[in-house]
C-alpha atoms as one frame of an Amber mdcrd trajectory, in Angstrom:
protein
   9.320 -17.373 -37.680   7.685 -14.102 -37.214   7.819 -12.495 -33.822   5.023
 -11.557 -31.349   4.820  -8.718 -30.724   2.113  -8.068 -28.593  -0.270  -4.413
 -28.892  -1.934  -4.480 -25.699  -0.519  -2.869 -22.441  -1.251  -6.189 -20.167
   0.445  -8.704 -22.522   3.536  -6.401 -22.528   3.320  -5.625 -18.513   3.145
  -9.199 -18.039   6.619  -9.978 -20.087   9.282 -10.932 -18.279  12.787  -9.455
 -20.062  15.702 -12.163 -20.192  17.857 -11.547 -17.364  14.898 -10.545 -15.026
  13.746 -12.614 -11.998  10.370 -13.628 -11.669   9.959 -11.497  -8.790  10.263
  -8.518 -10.874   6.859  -9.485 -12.252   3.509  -7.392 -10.617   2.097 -11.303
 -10.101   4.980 -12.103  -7.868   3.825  -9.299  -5.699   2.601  -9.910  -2.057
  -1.158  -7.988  -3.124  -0.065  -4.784  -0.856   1.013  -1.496  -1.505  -0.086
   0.134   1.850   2.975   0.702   1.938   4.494  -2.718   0.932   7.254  -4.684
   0.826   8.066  -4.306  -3.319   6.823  -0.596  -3.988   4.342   1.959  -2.569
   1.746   2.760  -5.255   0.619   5.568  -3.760   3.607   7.628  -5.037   2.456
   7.336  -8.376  -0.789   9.162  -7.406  -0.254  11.639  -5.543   1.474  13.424
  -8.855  -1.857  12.821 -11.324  -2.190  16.131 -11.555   0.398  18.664 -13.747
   1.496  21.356 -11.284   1.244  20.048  -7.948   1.580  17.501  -5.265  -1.036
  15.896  -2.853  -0.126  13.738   0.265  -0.253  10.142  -0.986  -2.320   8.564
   1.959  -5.398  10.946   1.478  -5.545  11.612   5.216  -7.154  15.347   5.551
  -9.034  15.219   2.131  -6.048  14.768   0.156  -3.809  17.880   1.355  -1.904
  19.876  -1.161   2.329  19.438  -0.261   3.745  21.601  -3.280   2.579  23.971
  -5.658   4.865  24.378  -9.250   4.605  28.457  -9.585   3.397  29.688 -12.913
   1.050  26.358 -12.749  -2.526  26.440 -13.590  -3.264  25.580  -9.927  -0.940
  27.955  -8.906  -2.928  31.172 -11.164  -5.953  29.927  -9.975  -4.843  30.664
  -6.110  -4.398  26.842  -5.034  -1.921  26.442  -2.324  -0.128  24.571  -0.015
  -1.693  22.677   2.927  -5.010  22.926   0.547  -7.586  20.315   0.513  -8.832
  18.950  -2.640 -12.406  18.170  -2.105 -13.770  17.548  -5.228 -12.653  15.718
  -8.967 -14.219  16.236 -11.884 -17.767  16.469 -10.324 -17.358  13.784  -7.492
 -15.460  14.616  -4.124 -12.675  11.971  -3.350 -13.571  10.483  -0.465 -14.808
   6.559  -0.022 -18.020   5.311   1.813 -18.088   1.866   3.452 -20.968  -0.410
   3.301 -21.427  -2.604   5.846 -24.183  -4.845   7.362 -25.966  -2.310   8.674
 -25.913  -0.186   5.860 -24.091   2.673   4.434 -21.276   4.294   6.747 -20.451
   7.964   6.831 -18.115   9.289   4.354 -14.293   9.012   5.088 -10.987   9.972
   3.186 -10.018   7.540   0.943  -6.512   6.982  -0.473  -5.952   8.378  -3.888
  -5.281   4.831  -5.483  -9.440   4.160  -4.818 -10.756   8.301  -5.204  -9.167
   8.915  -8.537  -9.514   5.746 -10.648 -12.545   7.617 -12.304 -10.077   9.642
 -14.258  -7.181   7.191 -15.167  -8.795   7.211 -18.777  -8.978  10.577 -19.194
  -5.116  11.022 -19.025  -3.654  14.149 -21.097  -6.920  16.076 -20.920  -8.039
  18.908 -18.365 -10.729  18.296 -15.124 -12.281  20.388 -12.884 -10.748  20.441
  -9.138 -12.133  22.123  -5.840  -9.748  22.973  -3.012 -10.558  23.932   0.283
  -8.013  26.639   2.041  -7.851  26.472   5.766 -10.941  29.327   6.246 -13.643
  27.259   4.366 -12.976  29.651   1.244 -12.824  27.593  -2.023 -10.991  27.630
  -5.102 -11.198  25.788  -8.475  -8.760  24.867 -10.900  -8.869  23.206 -14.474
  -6.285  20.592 -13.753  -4.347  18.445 -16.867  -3.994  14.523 -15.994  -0.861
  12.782 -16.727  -0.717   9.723 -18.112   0.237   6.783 -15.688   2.712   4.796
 -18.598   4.818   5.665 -21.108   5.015   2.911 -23.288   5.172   0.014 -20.590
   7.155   2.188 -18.316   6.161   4.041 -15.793   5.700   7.704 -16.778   9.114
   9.181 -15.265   6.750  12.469 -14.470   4.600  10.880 -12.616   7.595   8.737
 -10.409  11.002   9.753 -10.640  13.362   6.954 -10.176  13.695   6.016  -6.377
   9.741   7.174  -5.539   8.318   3.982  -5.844   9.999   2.576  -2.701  11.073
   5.738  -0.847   8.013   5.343   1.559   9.228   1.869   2.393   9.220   0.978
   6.164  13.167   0.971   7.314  13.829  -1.090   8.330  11.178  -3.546   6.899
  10.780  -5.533   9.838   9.064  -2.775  11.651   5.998  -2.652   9.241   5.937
  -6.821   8.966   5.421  -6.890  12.922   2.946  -4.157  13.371   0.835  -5.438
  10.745  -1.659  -7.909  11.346  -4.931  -9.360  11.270  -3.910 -11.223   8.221
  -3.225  -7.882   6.677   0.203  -9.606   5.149  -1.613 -12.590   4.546  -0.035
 -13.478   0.791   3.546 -13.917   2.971   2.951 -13.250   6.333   1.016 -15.652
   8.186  -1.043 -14.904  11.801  -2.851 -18.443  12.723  -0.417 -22.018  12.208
  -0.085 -25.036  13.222  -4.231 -25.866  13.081  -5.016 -28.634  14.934  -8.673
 -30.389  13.905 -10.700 -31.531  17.008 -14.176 -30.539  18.514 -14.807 -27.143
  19.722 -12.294 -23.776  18.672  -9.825 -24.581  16.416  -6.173 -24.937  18.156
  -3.050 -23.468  16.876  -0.645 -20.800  17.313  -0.230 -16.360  16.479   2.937
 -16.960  14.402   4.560 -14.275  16.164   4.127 -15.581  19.271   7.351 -17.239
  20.789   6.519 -20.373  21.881   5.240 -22.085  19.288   5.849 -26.048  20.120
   3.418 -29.039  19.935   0.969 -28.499  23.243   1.520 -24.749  23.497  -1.675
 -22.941  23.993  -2.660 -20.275  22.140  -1.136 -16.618  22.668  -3.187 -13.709
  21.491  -1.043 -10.471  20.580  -1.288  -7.340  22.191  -2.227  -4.437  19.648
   0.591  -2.917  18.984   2.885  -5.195  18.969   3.866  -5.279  22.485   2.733
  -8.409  24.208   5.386 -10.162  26.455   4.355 -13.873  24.857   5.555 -12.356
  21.306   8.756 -11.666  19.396   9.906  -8.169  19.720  10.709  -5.593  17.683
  14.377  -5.663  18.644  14.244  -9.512  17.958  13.450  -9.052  14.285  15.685
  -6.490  13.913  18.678  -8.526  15.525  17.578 -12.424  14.570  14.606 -12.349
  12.076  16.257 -15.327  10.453  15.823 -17.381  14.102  12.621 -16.137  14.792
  10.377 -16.335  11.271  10.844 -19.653  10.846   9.266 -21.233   7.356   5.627
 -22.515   6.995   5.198 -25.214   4.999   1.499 -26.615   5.003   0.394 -24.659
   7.195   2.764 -25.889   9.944   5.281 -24.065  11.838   8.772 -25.436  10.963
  11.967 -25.344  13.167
């Protein structure tokens, strides 16, 4: 029997090789890499561009951290602590639209301001930078491709970069974050109770948590005296996250 052997990048992404786990597969993922429990995407981007390095989150209009001499950025008089402000004709920055309409115009991570330009990998675009005094430069920029093969191009994420923006220890980031923000594997609101008026139930980080106890709202930040503590996930994470099954809040 022949084999398959499949041409398309997505059929051989979603392979799993024998002696890998499923959670090695992108679908086993917990839909977050801000940063993430798995991997931080935003390592991958931040390197799109041959010669230099921008900071990964965006913040500051995507600042310029290194500069390869001898680059075409570098001839062209982009440096460090740069801002790119424009890509190929748009400026990377993301505008919300809410109810009311259109908001103002605010950095956006590189993973949402670049996806224009995926497709144009191995070819040359126009960048703007902004230096510190206002003055601008520009610089004809080569993109690198994001795969090699169906591996990730080792240019473009040495090996380690994919999870060397991890929170450390991990239960730091899984307590700060809430709001449903880990909602694939972290849950905020169990134990629903049906009835008339507001629904009933408990913050899952909140300690108590049994039959009858009213509802405990968490202090932003993470440092309401109802709630587990950092130090308590750090120490007993195992005690305190216990499983929910259904919905409901097991011991």
């Amino acid at each position: 029997m022949p084999t398959i052997d499949p041409k398309n990048l997505s059929a051989q992404l979603a392979h799993r090789a024998r002696g890998n786990p499923p959670s090695s597969q992108p679908y086993s993922a917990i839909s977050n890499c801000f940063p993430g429990l798995e991997f931080d995407f935003r390592n991958i981007w931040k390197n799109l561009f041959e010669g230099l390095e921008l900071h990964e989150a965006g913040e500051g209009n995507h600042v310029v951290l290194d500069v390869i001499p001898g680059s075409p950025a570098a001839v062209a008089g982009v440096a460090v602590f740069d801002h790119l402000v424009e890509v190929d004709g748009r400026a990377p920055i993301l505008r919300q639209v809410l109810p009311s309409g259109p908001s103002g115009d605010e950095p956006a991570e590189l993973a949402n301001a670049l996806t224009h330009i995926v497709t144009k990998a191995g070819t040359a675009v126009l960048c703007v930078f902004e230096k510190e005094s206002g003055a601008r430069v520009t610089a004809t920029l080569t993109i690198r491709p994001i795969f090699e093969g169906v591996a990730l191009a080792e240019p473009l994420a040495e090996p380690g970069a994919l999870t060397q923006s991890l929170c450390s220890p991990w239960q730091a980031d899984y307590r700060e974050c809430s709001c449903f923000y880990w909602a694939a594997s972290r849950p905020d609101f169990v134990n629903y109770q049906p009835g008339p008026g507001p629904a009933k139930g408990h913050d899952w980080m909140q300690t108590n948590r049994d039959p009858g106890a009213p509802y405990q709202p968490d202090l932003e930040g993470g440092f309401s005296p109802t709630h587990i503590k950092y130090d308590d996930l750090y120490k007993e994470w195992e005690k305190h996250l216990r499983f929910v099954i259904g919905g409901k809040d097991e011991a």
